[in-house]
XYZ file of C-alpha atoms in Angstrom:
453
model
C 0.000 0.000 0.000
C 1.374 3.470 -0.848
C 0.350 4.872 2.537
C 2.082 2.084 4.399
C 5.239 2.436 2.342
C 5.332 6.177 2.882
C 4.833 5.651 6.602
C 7.673 3.158 6.755
C 9.918 5.545 4.821
C 9.067 8.348 7.234
C 9.812 6.060 10.194
C 13.179 5.121 8.697
C 13.976 8.794 8.105
C 13.048 9.632 11.694
C 15.186 6.761 12.991
C 18.105 7.946 10.852
C 17.703 11.506 12.172
C 17.690 10.254 15.758
C 20.747 8.082 15.094
C 22.549 11.061 13.546
C 21.763 13.244 16.533
C 22.956 10.543 18.943
C 26.125 9.982 16.923
C 26.830 13.722 16.917
C 26.561 13.847 20.685
C 28.725 10.777 21.280
C 31.275 12.237 18.861
C 31.717 15.087 21.319
C 32.957 12.604 23.934
C 33.176 15.392 26.479
C 35.341 17.599 24.293
C 34.578 21.273 23.995
C 32.868 22.338 20.799
C 36.059 24.180 19.925
C 37.665 20.815 19.231
C 35.027 19.524 16.774
C 35.838 19.004 13.119
C 32.302 19.154 11.699
C 29.135 21.133 12.445
C 27.156 19.814 15.406
C 23.564 21.066 15.272
C 21.388 21.723 18.285
C 17.720 22.645 18.419
C 15.936 25.059 20.692
C 17.861 28.172 19.628
C 16.668 31.704 18.926
C 18.478 33.634 16.210
C 17.779 37.229 15.203
C 19.069 38.932 12.048
C 20.878 42.261 12.486
C 21.828 44.492 9.558
C 24.806 46.758 10.006
C 26.060 48.511 13.079
C 22.795 50.446 13.201
C 21.134 47.223 14.424
C 24.083 45.510 16.088
C 25.652 48.247 18.217
C 22.518 49.281 20.156
C 21.595 45.628 20.762
C 25.136 44.844 21.860
C 25.390 47.847 24.187
C 21.991 47.069 25.724
C 22.970 43.468 26.441
C 26.361 44.487 27.880
C 24.649 47.043 30.139
C 22.446 44.204 31.426
C 25.394 41.822 31.971
C 25.653 40.395 35.476
C 28.617 38.042 35.287
C 30.837 38.124 32.194
C 31.420 39.555 28.738
C 33.812 37.858 26.305
C 34.686 39.446 22.956
C 36.965 38.555 20.053
C 37.246 41.303 17.425
C 39.399 41.946 14.374
C 38.941 45.735 14.166
C 38.126 48.094 17.041
C 37.544 51.811 16.502
C 36.182 54.315 19.054
C 34.892 56.688 16.358
C 31.183 57.151 15.778
C 28.505 54.693 16.808
C 30.910 51.911 17.789
C 32.185 54.081 20.635
C 28.920 53.428 22.485
C 29.747 49.740 22.736
C 33.195 50.500 24.149
C 31.625 52.778 26.752
C 29.211 49.970 27.690
C 32.158 47.593 28.160
C 33.879 50.034 30.509
C 30.669 50.584 32.470
C 30.264 46.840 32.871
C 33.848 46.394 34.058
C 33.495 49.224 36.595
C 30.485 47.579 38.223
C 32.347 44.290 38.636
C 31.462 42.313 35.494
C 34.386 40.251 34.186
C 35.086 41.760 30.759
C 37.608 40.016 28.499
C 38.456 41.528 25.112
C 40.865 39.961 22.615
C 41.696 41.985 19.503
C 43.797 41.189 16.472
C 47.189 42.874 16.482
C 46.963 43.840 12.812
C 43.294 44.716 12.448
C 43.207 46.936 15.551
C 46.691 48.436 15.197
C 45.305 51.904 14.386
C 43.154 52.174 17.507
C 44.544 54.964 19.714
C 46.704 53.941 22.650
C 44.544 56.146 24.871
C 41.604 53.798 24.233
C 43.467 50.773 25.586
C 44.626 52.768 28.622
C 41.072 53.921 29.372
C 39.738 50.376 29.058
C 42.467 48.957 31.276
C 41.788 51.662 33.867
C 38.096 50.692 33.844
C 38.994 47.049 34.485
C 38.620 45.578 31.000
C 41.049 42.680 30.572
C 42.687 43.074 27.168
C 44.682 40.564 25.116
C 46.227 41.163 21.698
C 46.366 38.271 19.248
C 49.699 38.227 17.411
C 50.894 41.817 17.971
C 52.608 43.310 14.923
C 56.077 44.600 15.763
C 57.827 46.324 12.885
C 58.734 45.084 9.427
C 60.315 41.940 10.835
C 56.785 40.579 11.246
C 56.596 40.177 7.467
C 59.196 37.407 7.669
C 57.288 35.501 10.361
C 54.865 33.118 8.610
C 52.677 33.021 11.703
C 52.009 36.748 11.427
C 50.132 36.184 8.175
C 47.488 34.180 10.070
C 45.099 36.652 11.667
C 42.227 36.436 14.154
C 39.345 37.613 11.957
C 36.474 36.811 14.352
C 33.603 39.135 15.294
C 32.220 37.350 18.320
C 30.711 38.376 21.666
C 29.156 36.283 24.442
C 27.404 37.888 27.425
C 26.729 35.929 30.638
C 27.236 32.696 28.718
C 23.682 33.008 27.384
C 23.587 35.714 24.704
C 25.884 35.705 21.669
C 26.546 38.032 18.751
C 28.350 36.833 15.632
C 28.757 37.997 12.050
C 30.876 40.070 9.728
C 30.567 43.405 11.537
C 33.688 44.791 13.163
C 33.466 47.269 16.030
C 33.684 50.209 13.653
C 31.071 52.727 12.493
C 29.143 51.749 9.332
C 30.130 55.032 7.670
C 33.850 54.807 8.482
C 36.574 52.817 6.765
C 40.193 52.619 7.917
C 41.492 53.008 4.355
C 38.959 55.399 2.837
C 37.673 57.480 5.743
C 34.059 58.576 6.154
C 31.302 57.940 3.614
C 27.717 59.124 3.236
C 26.202 55.659 2.774
C 26.605 52.869 5.361
C 28.575 49.743 4.636
C 26.460 46.632 3.879
C 27.003 44.034 6.583
C 25.137 41.450 8.665
C 25.327 39.917 12.129
C 23.248 37.550 14.249
C 22.078 37.617 17.857
C 21.662 34.131 19.304
C 20.359 32.434 22.426
C 20.197 28.760 23.274
C 22.566 25.788 23.245
C 24.491 27.144 20.241
C 25.953 29.851 22.496
C 28.099 27.258 24.326
C 30.545 26.655 21.431
C 30.877 30.383 20.884
C 31.780 30.903 24.537
C 34.329 28.084 24.421
C 35.850 29.551 21.271
C 36.305 33.106 22.497
C 37.802 31.773 25.747
C 40.185 29.601 23.749
C 41.210 32.540 21.552
C 41.788 34.589 24.691
C 44.040 31.838 26.047
C 45.918 31.628 22.756
C 46.523 35.369 22.772
C 47.780 35.156 26.355
C 49.893 32.167 25.423
C 51.500 34.265 22.737
C 51.313 32.253 19.526
C 49.415 29.507 17.757
C 49.330 26.226 19.714
C 49.912 24.179 16.597
C 53.034 26.172 15.728
C 54.583 26.085 19.198
C 53.292 22.996 20.990
C 56.405 20.886 20.432
C 58.724 23.741 21.428
C 56.819 24.397 24.645
C 56.530 20.722 25.543
C 60.335 20.480 25.686
C 60.536 23.089 28.440
C 59.201 21.802 31.813
C 58.636 25.315 33.163
C 56.719 26.454 30.156
C 54.755 23.202 30.093
C 53.126 24.220 33.362
C 52.060 27.471 31.767
C 50.746 25.589 28.746
C 48.654 23.337 30.986
C 47.168 26.395 32.680
C 46.265 27.947 29.329
C 44.611 24.710 28.214
C 42.589 24.696 31.430
C 41.557 28.307 30.837
C 40.518 27.505 27.289
C 38.111 24.861 28.649
C 38.872 22.202 26.087
C 36.412 19.876 27.813
C 32.714 20.298 28.506
C 31.596 20.535 32.094
C 29.172 17.825 33.345
C 26.298 20.345 33.260
C 27.171 21.368 29.693
C 27.276 17.727 28.625
C 23.817 17.206 30.127
C 22.396 20.328 28.470
C 23.861 19.459 25.088
C 22.649 15.856 25.274
C 19.121 17.267 25.419
C 19.756 19.967 22.830
C 21.105 17.604 20.147
C 17.488 16.939 19.232
C 16.949 17.737 15.602
C 13.164 17.926 16.026
C 13.439 21.153 18.039
C 13.053 24.440 16.120
C 15.885 26.781 15.131
C 18.516 24.145 14.519
C 21.873 25.893 14.533
C 25.578 25.070 14.519
C 28.580 27.244 15.249
C 31.502 26.507 12.942
C 34.984 27.955 12.849
C 38.218 27.745 10.906
C 41.495 27.488 12.742
C 44.878 25.827 12.369
C 44.139 22.951 14.751
C 41.212 20.599 14.138
C 38.858 22.803 12.133
C 40.975 23.835 9.221
C 38.262 23.198 6.572
C 35.060 23.068 8.626
C 33.490 26.252 7.215
C 34.556 25.456 3.659
C 33.228 21.899 3.782
C 29.916 22.947 5.339
C 29.426 25.565 2.618
C 30.405 23.147 -0.136
C 27.975 20.497 1.100
C 25.112 22.996 1.201
C 25.869 24.151 -2.360
C 25.997 20.565 -3.635
C 22.584 19.842 -2.096
C 20.855 22.984 -3.400
C 17.645 22.446 -5.349
C 16.214 25.895 -6.142
C 18.415 28.803 -5.137
C 21.887 29.817 -3.938
C 22.657 33.391 -2.867
C 26.214 34.339 -1.913
C 27.150 37.758 -0.574
C 30.847 38.380 0.050
C 33.330 41.216 -0.555
C 36.254 38.892 -1.295
C 35.553 36.006 -3.663
C 38.294 33.691 -4.838
C 37.230 30.246 -3.590
C 38.839 26.851 -3.957
C 38.183 25.119 -7.272
C 35.800 22.647 -5.610
C 33.394 25.450 -4.679
C 33.600 26.989 -8.149
C 32.801 23.635 -9.725
C 29.900 23.139 -7.330
C 28.451 26.549 -8.234
C 28.836 25.821 -11.932
C 27.187 22.431 -11.529
C 24.280 23.892 -9.560
C 23.614 26.562 -12.185
C 23.855 23.982 -14.974
C 21.188 21.796 -13.348
C 18.747 24.687 -13.059
C 19.481 26.118 -9.604
C 19.358 29.928 -9.561
C 22.851 30.972 -8.429
C 23.459 34.640 -7.603
C 26.666 36.253 -6.362
C 26.623 39.712 -4.786
C 30.119 41.199 -4.770
C 31.684 44.617 -4.326
C 30.822 47.410 -6.737
C 32.941 49.896 -4.777
C 36.338 48.300 -4.198
C 38.207 48.755 -0.936
C 41.189 46.679 -2.123
C 41.764 46.566 -5.880
C 43.683 43.279 -5.858
C 40.720 41.608 -4.130
C 38.342 43.029 -6.715
C 40.568 41.816 -9.534
C 40.725 38.338 -8.003
C 36.937 38.054 -8.137
C 36.637 39.574 -11.599
C 38.964 37.056 -13.237
C 36.420 34.351 -12.312
C 33.401 36.109 -13.820
C 33.570 34.585 -17.281
C 34.023 31.027 -16.015
C 31.000 31.253 -13.731
C 28.728 33.231 -16.064
C 29.429 30.770 -18.854
C 27.653 28.102 -16.785
C 24.706 30.305 -15.798
C 25.851 31.940 -12.556
C 24.494 35.486 -12.228
C 26.895 38.078 -10.815
C 25.866 41.376 -9.224
C 27.943 44.258 -7.874
C 26.612 46.282 -4.939
C 26.467 49.974 -5.815
C 25.444 52.234 -2.877
C 28.482 51.700 -0.628
C 31.189 49.269 0.426
C 30.049 45.680 0.874
C 31.419 43.724 3.824
C 28.723 41.072 4.479
C 29.548 37.364 4.424
C 26.343 35.394 3.769
C 25.467 32.114 2.073
C 21.774 31.253 1.690
C 20.586 27.971 0.136
C 16.948 27.289 -0.786
C 14.581 28.162 2.083
C 16.260 25.885 4.586
C 19.954 26.658 5.149
C 21.928 29.847 5.749
C 25.196 30.940 7.273
C 26.353 34.376 8.410
C 29.759 35.048 9.881
C 33.243 36.427 9.428
C 34.475 34.087 6.688
C 34.891 35.290 3.125
C 35.256 32.881 0.224
C 38.926 33.573 -0.427
C 42.296 32.043 0.574
C 42.780 34.283 3.609
C 39.528 33.147 5.213
C 39.507 29.548 3.995
C 43.187 28.722 4.594
C 44.815 31.202 6.993
C 42.614 33.191 9.347
C 40.674 32.266 12.459
C 37.042 32.615 11.368
C 33.619 31.943 12.879
C 30.187 31.435 11.282
C 26.744 30.465 12.504
C 24.710 28.039 10.389
C 20.930 28.177 10.774
C 18.456 25.586 9.511
C 15.085 27.254 9.976
C 12.596 28.215 7.255
C 11.320 31.322 9.028
C 14.789 32.717 9.586
C 16.018 31.864 6.090
C 13.001 33.561 4.522
C 13.647 36.709 6.569
C 17.285 36.705 5.478
C 16.339 36.051 1.839
C 13.939 38.986 1.824
C 16.699 41.279 3.070
C 19.137 39.932 0.491
C 16.606 40.537 -2.284
C 16.617 44.223 -1.318
C 20.410 44.224 -1.531
C 20.354 42.622 -4.970
C 17.814 45.221 -6.110
C 20.333 47.971 -5.256
C 23.037 46.268 -7.320
C 24.122 46.144 -10.931
C 24.078 42.809 -12.710
C 27.275 42.206 -14.660
C 26.314 41.425 -18.289
C 26.998 37.893 -19.390
C 29.418 37.595 -22.331
C 27.793 36.580 -25.631
C 27.570 32.856 -26.388
C 30.730 31.618 -28.019
C 32.763 34.513 -26.645
C 36.143 33.449 -25.305
C 38.290 35.510 -22.922
C 40.897 37.613 -24.678
C 44.593 37.096 -24.079
C 44.812 39.919 -21.552
C 42.001 38.360 -19.485
C 43.950 35.102 -19.334
C 47.058 37.028 -18.286
C 45.122 38.735 -15.477
C 43.838 35.397 -14.234
C 47.316 33.904 -14.301
C 48.668 36.897 -12.391
C 46.006 36.590 -9.684
C 46.660 32.860 -9.342
C 50.407 33.515 -8.974
C 49.826 36.211 -6.328
C 47.492 33.923 -4.362
C 49.929 31.008 -4.395
C 52.879 33.235 -3.472
C 50.958 34.798 -0.592
C 49.996 31.389 0.794
C 53.560 30.104 0.538
C 54.849 33.135 2.426
C 52.231 32.371 5.061
C 53.542 28.837 5.406
C 50.864 27.027 3.366
C 52.450 24.501 1.051
C 49.419 22.385 0.141
C 47.214 22.889 -2.910
C 44.485 25.520 -2.938
């Protein structure tokens, strides 16, 4: 009977889902989420979309002002100018009333912040750590200095998290180009629920790494040979909380229930166990797309596997749209994306360039079921070198809200005309592509990456 067969199929699917959820939990084996190599989804989350600093900064300041116990932040760029200054003031207010405030900033991204800001924050009680400080031109010859902490992550009281592509810098201000009339296009998420736990573990681990001084993977063997430093290493590992507490294990065992709404997973890219987690999660979503793929990113030069997946999706009838920069902040990054236009358009991928202002958002939206927002671009720096963090959300209501916002962004953009059928790139276009490929490979080799990209 058709009804009976359908019922049995549904039962098998439900059993498989339950087995997957159980396997995901047992895979944790008590390890912190920071140590996981693949996305682990939990249900029962609440995720809210925030567009630009105009949405993020007031929400962030309000939550920090309500903090009772702790605030942990990991940020690439920090600037006290304009609207972002309100968040910094909220951090200092929280520290003065006894909240434990930990802030880790990237040594390169935040190098232009005034020294007076750090002194004021320290005087207020904010505990500051700098990830890989940049010290003179000699840093250029240190491969580790090419690997930056690119996160935009905040966790308040272990229960409220903010994540996305938005640095702590005013929407109208750019470090390279100064002030602009139109705000930068960017997105962030505010989250509550079990998915906050991995974000908290991550920012604590990054804090410990910054205190430790360098990347664990680079220096572990060197430190292990020194008995005095080994004690310090053990203390940093303890601070990073590389294992779940018994209460966290109990909470997560209940949360790894895929039938609960707002299924979400925090994913990151680092140089330990999660070197390709974000890339692989994105690739899998693209390969499974049935109707639509929207990608918004300022820097687009992905691995060949992602390009092939996008081409394949467009060829099988999936609507694939890329929204890239129309106003370039770095010309070499714009050129890197442009040399891929012909290849992708030839297979049916539609390419748009955002016109009103700079574009900084990092979003991937697939069908009406899967989306990710975070700090990771689709380029070698994000996919191979930097520490990055994204939140994946599987929820139809959320994805539809995000899609509606993206449609407004596409409407403000210019579609790049597709070359005529039969048109082949001219010799100078091939030279440009070869030049970009050479620059990318040289940059990665200088950064200590010897594998294929």
